[in-house]
Short mmCIF file of N, CA, C and O in Angstrom, two decimals:
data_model
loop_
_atom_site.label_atom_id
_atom_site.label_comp_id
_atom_site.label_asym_id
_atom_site.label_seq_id
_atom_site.Cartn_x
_atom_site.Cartn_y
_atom_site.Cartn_z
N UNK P 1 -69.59 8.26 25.21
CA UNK P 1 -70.04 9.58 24.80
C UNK P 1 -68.87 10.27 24.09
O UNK P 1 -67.78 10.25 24.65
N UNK P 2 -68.98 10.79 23.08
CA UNK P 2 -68.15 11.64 21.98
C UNK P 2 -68.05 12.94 22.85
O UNK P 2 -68.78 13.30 23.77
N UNK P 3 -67.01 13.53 22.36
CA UNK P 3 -66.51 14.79 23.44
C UNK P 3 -66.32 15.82 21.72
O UNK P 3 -65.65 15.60 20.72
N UNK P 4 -67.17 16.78 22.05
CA UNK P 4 -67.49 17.73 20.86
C UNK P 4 -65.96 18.53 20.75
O UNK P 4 -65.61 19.31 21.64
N UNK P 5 -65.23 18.28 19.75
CA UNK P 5 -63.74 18.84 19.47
C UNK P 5 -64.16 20.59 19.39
O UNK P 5 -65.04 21.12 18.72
N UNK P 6 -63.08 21.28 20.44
CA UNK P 6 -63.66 22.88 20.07
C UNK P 6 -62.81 23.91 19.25
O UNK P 6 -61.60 23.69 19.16
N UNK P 7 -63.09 24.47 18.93
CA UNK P 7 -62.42 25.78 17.73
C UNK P 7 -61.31 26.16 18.77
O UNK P 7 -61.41 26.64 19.90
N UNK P 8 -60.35 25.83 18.10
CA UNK P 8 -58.54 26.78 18.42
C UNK P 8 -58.98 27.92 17.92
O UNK P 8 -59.43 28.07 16.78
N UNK P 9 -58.82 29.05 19.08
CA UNK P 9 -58.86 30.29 18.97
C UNK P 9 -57.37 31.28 18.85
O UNK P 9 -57.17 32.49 18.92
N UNK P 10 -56.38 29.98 18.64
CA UNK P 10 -55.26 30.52 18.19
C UNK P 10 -54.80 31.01 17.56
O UNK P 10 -54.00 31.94 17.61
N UNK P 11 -55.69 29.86 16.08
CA UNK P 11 -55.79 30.41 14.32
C UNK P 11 -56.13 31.61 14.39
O UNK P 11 -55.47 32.43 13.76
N UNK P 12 -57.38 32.09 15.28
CA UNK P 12 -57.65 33.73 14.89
C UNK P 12 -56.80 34.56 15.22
O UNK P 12 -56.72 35.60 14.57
N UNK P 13 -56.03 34.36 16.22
CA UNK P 13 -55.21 35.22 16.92
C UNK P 13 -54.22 35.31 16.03
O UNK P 13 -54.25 36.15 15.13
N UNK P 14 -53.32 34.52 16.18
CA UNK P 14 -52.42 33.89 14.84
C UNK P 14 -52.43 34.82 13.28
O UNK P 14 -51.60 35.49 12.66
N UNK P 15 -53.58 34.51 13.12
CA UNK P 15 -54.20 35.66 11.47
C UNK P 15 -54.02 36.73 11.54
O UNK P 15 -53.28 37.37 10.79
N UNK P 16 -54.78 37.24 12.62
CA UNK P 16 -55.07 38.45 12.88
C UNK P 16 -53.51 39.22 12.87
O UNK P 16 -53.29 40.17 12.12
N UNK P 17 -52.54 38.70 13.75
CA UNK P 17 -51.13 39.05 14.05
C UNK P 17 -50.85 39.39 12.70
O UNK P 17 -50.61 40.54 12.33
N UNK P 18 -50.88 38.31 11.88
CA UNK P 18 -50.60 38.13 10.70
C UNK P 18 -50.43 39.16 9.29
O UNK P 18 -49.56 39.48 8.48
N UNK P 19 -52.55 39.55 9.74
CA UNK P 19 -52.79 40.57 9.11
C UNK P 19 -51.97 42.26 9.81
O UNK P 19 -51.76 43.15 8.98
N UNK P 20 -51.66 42.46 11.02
CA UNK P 20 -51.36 43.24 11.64
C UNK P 20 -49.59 43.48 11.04
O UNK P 20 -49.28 44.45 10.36
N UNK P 21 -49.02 42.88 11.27
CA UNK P 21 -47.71 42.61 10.58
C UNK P 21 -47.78 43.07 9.19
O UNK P 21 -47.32 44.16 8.84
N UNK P 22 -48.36 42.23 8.37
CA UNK P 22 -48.58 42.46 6.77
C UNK P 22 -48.88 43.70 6.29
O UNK P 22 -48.20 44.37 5.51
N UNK P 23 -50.33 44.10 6.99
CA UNK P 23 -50.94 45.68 6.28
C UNK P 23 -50.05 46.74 7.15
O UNK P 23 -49.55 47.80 6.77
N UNK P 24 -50.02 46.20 8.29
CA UNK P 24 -49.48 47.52 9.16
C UNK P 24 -47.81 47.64 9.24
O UNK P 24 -47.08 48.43 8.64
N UNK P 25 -47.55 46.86 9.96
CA UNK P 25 -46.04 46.61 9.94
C UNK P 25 -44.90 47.04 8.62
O UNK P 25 -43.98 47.77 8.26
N UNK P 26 -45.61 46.17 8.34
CA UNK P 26 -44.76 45.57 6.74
C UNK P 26 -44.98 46.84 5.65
O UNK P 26 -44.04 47.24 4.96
N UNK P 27 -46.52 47.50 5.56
CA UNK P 27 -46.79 48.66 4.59
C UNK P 27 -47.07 49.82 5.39
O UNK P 27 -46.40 50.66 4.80
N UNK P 28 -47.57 50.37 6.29
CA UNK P 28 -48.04 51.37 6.60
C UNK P 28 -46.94 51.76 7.05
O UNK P 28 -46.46 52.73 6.45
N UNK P 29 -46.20 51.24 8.15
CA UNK P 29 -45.36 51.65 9.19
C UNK P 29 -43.99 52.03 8.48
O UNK P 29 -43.26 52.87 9.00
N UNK P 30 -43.57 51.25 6.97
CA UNK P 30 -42.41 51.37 6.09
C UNK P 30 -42.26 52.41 5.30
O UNK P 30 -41.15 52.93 5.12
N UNK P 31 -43.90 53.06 4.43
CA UNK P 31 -44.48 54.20 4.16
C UNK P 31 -44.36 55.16 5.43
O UNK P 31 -43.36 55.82 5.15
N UNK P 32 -44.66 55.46 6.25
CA UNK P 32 -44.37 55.93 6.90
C UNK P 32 -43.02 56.97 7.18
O UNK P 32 -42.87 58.18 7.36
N UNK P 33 -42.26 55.94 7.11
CA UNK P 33 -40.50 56.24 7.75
C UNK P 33 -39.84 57.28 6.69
O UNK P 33 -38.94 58.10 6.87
N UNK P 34 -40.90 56.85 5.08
CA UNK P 34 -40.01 57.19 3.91
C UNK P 34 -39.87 58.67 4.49
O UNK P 34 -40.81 59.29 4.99
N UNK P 35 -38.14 59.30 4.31
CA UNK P 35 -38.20 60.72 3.84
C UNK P 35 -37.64 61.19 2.61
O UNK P 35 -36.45 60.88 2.62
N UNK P 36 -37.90 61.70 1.69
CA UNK P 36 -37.47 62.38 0.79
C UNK P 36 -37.76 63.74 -0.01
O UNK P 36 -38.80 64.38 0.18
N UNK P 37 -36.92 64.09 -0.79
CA UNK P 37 -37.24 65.39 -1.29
C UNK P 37 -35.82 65.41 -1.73
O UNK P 37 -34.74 65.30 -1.14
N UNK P 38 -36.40 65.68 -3.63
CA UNK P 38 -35.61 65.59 -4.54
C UNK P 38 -35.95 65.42 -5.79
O UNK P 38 -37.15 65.32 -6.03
N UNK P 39 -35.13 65.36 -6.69
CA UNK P 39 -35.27 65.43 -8.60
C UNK P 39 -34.55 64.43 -8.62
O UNK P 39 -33.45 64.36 -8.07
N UNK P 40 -35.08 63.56 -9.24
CA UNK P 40 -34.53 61.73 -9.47
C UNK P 40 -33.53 62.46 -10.99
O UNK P 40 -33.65 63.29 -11.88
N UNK P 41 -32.28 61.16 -10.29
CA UNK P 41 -31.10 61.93 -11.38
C UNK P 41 -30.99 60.55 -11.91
O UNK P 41 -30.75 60.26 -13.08
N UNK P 42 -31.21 59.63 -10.82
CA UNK P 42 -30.67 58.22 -11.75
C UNK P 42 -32.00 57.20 -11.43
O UNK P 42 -32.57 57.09 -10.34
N UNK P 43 -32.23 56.67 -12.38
CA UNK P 43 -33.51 55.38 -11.84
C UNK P 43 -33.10 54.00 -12.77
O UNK P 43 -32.97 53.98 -13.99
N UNK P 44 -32.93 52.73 -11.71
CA UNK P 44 -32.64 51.78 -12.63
C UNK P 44 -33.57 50.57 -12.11
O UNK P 44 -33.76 50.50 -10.89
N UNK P 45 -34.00 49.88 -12.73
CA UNK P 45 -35.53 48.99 -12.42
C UNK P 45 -34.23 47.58 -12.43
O UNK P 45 -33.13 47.40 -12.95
N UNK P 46 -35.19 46.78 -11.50
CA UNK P 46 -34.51 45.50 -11.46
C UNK P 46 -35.05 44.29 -10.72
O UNK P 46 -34.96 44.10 -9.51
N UNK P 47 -35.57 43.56 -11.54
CA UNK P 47 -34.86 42.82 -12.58
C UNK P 47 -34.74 43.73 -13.78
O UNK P 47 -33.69 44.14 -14.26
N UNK P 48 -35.79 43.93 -14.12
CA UNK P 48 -36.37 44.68 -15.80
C UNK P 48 -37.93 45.04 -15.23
O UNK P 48 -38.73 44.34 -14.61
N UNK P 49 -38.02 46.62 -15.77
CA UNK P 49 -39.34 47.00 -15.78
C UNK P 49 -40.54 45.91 -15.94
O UNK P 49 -40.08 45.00 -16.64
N UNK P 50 -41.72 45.64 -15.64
CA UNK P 50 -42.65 44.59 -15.84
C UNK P 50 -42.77 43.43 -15.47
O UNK P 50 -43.81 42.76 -15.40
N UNK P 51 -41.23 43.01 -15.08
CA UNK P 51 -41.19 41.67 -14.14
C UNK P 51 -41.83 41.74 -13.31
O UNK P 51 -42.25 42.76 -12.76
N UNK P 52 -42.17 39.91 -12.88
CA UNK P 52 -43.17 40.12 -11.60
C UNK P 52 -42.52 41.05 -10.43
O UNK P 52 -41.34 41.30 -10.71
N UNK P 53 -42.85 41.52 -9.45
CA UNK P 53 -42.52 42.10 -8.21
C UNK P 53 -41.14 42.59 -8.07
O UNK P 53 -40.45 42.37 -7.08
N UNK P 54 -40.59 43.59 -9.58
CA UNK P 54 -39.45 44.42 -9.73
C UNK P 54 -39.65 45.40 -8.88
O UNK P 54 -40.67 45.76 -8.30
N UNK P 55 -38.06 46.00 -8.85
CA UNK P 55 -37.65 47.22 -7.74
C UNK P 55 -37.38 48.05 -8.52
O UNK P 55 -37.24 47.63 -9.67
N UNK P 56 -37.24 49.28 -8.32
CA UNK P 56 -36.93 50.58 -9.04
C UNK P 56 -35.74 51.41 -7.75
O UNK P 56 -36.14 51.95 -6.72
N UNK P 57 -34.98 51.35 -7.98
CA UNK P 57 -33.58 52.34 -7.47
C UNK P 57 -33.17 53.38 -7.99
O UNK P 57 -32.53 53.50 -9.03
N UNK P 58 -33.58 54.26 -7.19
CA UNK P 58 -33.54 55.90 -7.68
C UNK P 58 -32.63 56.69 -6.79
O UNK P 58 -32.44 56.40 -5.61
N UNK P 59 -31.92 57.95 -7.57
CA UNK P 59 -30.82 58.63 -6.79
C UNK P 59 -31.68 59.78 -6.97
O UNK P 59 -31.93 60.12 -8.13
N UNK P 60 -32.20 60.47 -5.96
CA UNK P 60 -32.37 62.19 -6.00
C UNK P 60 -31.46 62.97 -5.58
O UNK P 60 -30.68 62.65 -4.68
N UNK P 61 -31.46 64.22 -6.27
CA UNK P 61 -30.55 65.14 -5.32
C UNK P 61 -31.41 66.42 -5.25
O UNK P 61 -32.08 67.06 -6.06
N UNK P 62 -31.13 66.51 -3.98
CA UNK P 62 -32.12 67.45 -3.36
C UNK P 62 -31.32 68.70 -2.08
O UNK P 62 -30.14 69.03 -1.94
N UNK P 63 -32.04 68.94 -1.65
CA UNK P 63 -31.51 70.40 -0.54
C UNK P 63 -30.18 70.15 0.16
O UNK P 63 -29.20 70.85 0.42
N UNK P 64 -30.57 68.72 0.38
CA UNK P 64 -29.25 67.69 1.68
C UNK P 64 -28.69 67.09 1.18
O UNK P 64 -28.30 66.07 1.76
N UNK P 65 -28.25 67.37 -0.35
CA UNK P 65 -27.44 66.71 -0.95
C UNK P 65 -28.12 65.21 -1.88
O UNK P 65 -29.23 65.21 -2.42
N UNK P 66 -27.38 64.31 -1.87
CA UNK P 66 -27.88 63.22 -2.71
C UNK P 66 -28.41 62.21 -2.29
O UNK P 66 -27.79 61.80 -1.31
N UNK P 67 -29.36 61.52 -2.57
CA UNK P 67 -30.76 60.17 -1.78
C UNK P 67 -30.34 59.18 -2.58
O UNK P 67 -29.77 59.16 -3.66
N UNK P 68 -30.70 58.42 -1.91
CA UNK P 68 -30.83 56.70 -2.63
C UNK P 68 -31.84 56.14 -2.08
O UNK P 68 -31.64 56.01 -0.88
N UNK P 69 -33.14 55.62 -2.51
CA UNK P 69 -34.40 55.53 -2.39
C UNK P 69 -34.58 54.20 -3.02
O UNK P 69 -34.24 54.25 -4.20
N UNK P 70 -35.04 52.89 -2.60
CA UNK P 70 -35.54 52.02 -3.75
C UNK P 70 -37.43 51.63 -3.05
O UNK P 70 -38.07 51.41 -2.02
N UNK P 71 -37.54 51.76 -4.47
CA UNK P 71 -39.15 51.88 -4.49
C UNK P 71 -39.49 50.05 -4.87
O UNK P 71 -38.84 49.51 -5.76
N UNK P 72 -40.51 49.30 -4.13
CA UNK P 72 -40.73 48.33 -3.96
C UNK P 72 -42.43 47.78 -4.49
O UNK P 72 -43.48 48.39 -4.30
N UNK P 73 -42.27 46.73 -5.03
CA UNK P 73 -43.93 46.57 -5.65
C UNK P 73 -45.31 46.56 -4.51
O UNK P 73 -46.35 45.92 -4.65
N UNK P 74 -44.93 47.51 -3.33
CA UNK P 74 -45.79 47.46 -2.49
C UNK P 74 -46.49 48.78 -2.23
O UNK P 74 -46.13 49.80 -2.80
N UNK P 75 -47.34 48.76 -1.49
CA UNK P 75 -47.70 50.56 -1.07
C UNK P 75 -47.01 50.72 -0.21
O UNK P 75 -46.92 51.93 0.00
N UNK P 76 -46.36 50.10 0.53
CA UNK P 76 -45.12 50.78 2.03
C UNK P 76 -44.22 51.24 1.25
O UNK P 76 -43.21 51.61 1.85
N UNK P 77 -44.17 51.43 -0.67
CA UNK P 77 -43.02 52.38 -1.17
C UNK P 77 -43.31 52.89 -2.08
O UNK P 77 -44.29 52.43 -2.67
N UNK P 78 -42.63 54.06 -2.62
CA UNK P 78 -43.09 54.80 -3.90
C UNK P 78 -43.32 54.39 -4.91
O UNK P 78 -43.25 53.16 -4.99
N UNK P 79 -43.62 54.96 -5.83
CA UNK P 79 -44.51 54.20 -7.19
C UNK P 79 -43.05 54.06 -7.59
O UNK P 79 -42.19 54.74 -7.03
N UNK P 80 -42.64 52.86 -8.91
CA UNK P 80 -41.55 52.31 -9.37
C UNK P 80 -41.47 53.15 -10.56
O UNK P 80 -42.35 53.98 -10.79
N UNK P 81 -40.38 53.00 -11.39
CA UNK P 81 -40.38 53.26 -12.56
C UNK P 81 -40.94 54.77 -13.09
O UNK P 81 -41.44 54.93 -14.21
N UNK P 82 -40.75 55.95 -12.01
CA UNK P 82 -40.74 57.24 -12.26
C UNK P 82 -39.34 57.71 -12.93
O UNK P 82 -38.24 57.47 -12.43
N UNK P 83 -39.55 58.39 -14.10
CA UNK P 83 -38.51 58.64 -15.03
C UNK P 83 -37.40 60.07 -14.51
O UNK P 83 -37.74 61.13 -13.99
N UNK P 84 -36.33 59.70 -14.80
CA UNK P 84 -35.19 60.89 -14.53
C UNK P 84 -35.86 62.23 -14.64
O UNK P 84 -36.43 62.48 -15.70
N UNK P 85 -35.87 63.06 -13.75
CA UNK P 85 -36.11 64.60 -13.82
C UNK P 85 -37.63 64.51 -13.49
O UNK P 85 -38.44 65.30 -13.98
N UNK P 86 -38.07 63.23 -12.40
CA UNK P 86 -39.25 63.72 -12.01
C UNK P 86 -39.01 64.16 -10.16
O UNK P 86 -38.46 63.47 -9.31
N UNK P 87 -39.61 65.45 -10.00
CA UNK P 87 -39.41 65.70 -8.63
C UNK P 87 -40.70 65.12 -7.36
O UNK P 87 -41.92 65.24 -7.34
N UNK P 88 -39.75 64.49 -6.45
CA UNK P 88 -40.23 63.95 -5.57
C UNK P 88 -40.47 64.51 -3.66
O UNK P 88 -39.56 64.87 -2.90
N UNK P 89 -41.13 64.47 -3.50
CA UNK P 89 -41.17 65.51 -1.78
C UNK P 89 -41.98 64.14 -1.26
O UNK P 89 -42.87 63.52 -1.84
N UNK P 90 -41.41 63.90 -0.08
CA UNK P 90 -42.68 63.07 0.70
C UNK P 90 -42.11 63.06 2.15
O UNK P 90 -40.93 62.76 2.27
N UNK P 91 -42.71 63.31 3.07
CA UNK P 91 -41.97 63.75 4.25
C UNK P 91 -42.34 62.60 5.40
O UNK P 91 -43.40 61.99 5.22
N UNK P 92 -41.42 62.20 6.77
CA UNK P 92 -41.48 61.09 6.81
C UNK P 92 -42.58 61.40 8.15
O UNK P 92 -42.43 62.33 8.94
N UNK P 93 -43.84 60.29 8.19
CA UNK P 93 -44.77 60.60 9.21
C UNK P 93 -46.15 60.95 8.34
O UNK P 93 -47.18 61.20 8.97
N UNK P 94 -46.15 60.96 7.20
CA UNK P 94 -47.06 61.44 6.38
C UNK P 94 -46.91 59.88 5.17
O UNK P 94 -45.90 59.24 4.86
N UNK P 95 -48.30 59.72 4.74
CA UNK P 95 -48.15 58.68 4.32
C UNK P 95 -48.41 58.97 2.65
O UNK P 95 -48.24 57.99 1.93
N UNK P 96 -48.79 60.24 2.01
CA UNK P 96 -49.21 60.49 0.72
C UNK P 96 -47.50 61.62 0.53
O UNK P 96 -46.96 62.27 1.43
N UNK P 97 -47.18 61.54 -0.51
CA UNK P 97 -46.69 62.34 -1.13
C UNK P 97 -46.31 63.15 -2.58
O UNK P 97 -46.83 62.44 -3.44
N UNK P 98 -45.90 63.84 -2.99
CA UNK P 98 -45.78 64.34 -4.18
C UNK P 98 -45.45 64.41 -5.05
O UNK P 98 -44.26 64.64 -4.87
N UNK P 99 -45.66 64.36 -6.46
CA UNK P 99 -44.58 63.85 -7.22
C UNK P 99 -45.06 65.10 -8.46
O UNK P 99 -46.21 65.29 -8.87
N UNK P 100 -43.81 65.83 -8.86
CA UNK P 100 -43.65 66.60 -9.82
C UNK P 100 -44.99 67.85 -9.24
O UNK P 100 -45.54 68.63 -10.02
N UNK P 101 -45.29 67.77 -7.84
CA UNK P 101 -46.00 68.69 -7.53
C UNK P 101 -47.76 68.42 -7.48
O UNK P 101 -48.65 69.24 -7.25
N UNK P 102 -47.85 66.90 -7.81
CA UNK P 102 -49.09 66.22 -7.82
C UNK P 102 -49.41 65.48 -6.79
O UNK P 102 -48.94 64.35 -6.68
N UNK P 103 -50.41 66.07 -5.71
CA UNK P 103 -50.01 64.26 -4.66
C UNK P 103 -50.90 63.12 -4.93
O UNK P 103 -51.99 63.02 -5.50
N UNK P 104 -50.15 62.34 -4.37
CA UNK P 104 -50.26 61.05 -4.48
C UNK P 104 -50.76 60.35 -3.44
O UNK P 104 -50.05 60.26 -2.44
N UNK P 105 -51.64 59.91 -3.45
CA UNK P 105 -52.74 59.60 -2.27
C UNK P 105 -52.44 58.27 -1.53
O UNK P 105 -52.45 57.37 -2.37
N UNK P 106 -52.18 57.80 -0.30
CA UNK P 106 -52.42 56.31 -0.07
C UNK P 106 -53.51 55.92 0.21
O UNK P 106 -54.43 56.60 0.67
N UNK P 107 -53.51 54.77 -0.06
CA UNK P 107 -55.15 53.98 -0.29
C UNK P 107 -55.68 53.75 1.58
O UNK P 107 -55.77 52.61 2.05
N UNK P 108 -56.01 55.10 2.51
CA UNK P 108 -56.01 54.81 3.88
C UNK P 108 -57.34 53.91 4.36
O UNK P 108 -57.55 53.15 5.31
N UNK P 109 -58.17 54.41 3.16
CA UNK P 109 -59.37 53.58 3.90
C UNK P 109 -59.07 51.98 3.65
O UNK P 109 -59.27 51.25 4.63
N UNK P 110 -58.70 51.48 2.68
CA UNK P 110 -58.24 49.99 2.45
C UNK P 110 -57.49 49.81 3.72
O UNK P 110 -57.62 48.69 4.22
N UNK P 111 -56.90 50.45 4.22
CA UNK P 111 -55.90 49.94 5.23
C UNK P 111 -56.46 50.12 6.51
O UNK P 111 -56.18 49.37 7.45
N UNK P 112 -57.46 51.35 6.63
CA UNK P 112 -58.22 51.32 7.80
C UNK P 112 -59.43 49.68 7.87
O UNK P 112 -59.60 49.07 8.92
N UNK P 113 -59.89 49.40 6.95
CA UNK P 113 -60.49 48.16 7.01
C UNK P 113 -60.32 47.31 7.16
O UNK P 113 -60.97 46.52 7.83
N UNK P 114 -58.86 47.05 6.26
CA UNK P 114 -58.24 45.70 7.21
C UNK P 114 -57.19 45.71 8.41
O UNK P 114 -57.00 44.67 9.03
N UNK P 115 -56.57 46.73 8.72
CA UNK P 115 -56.48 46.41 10.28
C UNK P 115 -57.69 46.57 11.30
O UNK P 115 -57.62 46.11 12.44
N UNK P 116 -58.78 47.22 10.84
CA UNK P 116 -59.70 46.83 11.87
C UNK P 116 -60.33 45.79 11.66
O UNK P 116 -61.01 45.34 12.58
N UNK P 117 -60.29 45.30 10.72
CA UNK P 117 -60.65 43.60 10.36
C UNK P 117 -59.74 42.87 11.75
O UNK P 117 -60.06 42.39 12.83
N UNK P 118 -58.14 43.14 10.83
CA UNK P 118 -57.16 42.43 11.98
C UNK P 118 -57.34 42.45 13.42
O UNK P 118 -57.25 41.47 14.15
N UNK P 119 -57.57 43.49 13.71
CA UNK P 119 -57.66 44.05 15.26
C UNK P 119 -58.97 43.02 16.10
O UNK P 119 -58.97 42.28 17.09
N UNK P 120 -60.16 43.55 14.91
CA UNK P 120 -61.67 42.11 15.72
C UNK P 120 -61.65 40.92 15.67
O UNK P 120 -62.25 40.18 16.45
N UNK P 121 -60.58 40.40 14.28
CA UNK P 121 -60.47 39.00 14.83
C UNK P 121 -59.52 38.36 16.10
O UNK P 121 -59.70 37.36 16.80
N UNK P 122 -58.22 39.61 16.08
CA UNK P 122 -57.74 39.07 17.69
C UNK P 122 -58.51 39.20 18.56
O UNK P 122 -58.37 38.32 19.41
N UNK P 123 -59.64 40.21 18.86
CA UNK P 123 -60.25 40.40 19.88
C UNK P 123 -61.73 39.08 20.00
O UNK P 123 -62.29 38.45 20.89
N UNK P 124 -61.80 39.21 18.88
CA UNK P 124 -62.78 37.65 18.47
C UNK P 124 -62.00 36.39 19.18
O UNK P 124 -62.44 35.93 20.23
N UNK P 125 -61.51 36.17 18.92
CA UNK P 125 -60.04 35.11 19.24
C UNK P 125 -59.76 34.93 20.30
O UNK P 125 -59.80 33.77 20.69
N UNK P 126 -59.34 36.04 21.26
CA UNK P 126 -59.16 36.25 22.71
C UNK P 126 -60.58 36.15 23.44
O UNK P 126 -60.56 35.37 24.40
N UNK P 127 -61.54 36.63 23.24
CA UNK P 127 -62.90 36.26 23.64
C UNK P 127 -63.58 34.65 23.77
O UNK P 127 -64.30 34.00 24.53
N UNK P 128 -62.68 34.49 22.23
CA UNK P 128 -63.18 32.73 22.55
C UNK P 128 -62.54 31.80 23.42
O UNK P 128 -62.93 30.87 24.11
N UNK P 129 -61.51 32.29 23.19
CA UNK P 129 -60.13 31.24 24.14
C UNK P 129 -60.59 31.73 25.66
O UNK P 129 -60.89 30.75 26.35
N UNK P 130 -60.74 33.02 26.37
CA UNK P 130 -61.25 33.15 27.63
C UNK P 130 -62.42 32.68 28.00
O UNK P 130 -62.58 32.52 29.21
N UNK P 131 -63.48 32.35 27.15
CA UNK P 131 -65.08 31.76 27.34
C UNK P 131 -64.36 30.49 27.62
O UNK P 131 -64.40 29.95 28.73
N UNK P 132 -63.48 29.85 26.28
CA UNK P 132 -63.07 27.96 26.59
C UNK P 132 -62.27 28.08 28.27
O UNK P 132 -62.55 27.43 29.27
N UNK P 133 -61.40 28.97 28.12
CA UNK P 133 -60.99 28.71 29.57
C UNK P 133 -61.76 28.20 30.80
O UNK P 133 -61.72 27.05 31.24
N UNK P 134 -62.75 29.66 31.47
CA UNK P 134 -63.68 29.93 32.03
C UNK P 134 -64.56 28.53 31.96
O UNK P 134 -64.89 27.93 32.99
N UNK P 135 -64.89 28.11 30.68
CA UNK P 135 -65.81 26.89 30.89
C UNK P 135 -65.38 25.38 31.28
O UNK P 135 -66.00 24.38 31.65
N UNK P 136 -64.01 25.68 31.02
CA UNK P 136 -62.71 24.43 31.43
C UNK P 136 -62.92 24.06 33.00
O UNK P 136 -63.29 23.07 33.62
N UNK P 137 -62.46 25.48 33.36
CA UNK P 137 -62.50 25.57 34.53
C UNK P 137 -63.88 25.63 35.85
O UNK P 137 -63.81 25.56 37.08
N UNK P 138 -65.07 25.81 34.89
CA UNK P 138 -66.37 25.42 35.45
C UNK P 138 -66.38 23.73 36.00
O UNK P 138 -66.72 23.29 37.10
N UNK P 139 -65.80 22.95 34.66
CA UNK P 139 -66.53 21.60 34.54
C UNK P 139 -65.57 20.83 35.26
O UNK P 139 -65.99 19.83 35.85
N UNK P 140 -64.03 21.18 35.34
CA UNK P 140 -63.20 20.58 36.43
C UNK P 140 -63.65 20.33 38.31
O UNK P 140 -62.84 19.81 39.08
#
């Protein structure tokens, strides 16, 4: 008799972490931390503007004196390639901020969807691995 091979409920768990790390960790939580408030005095892109997944390094000077900020091709950082003498406010705990007095929105519902994506497949995951347990432990 063939013994029916069963779904590793690890992979989901595993992903899910994955996704949790990635959207949350990695972007929300990094957005997050940013504080600033200031008039960009110096901005230098690098490699070169347009390259794949370039950085933008910006100096503001603002109330507390002078910032050093580098903005990253992700949403956990400010938009890249904002030009000298544009003013910036974004306070840290708040995930949208301002620029030249315009705000700038983060994309929350995208991020509310996939960590609650992330969140049901661990809980998907953990559900299956406790059913395989439970039934392990029936047939022993």
């Amino acid at each position: 008799m063939t013994e029916k091979k069963q779904f590793n409920p690890l992979v989901l768990i595993i992903w899910g972490l994955w996704m949790l790390w990635g959207f949350g960790l990695s972007t929300v939580w990094t957005r997050l931390k940013i504080d600033v408030d200031g008039v960009i005095t110096a901005s230098e892109d690098s490699p070169s503007k347009g390259a794949p997944r370039y950085a933008t390094k910006y100096t503001l000077k603002g109330p507390s004196g002078e910032q050093t900020v580098i903005a990253g091709p992700t949403d956990g950082s400010l938009e890249r390639s904002m030009p000298v003498g544009t003013r910036i406010r974004k306070q840290k705990w708040q995930l949208d901020y301002e620029r030249d007095g315009q705000r700038i929105k983060f994309p929350v519902l995208f991020y509310d969807l996939v960590l609650g994506v992330a969140i049901g497949v661990i809980v998907w995951g953990v559900m299956i691995w406790r059913k395989q347990r439970s039934s392990a432990g029936a047939i022993s």
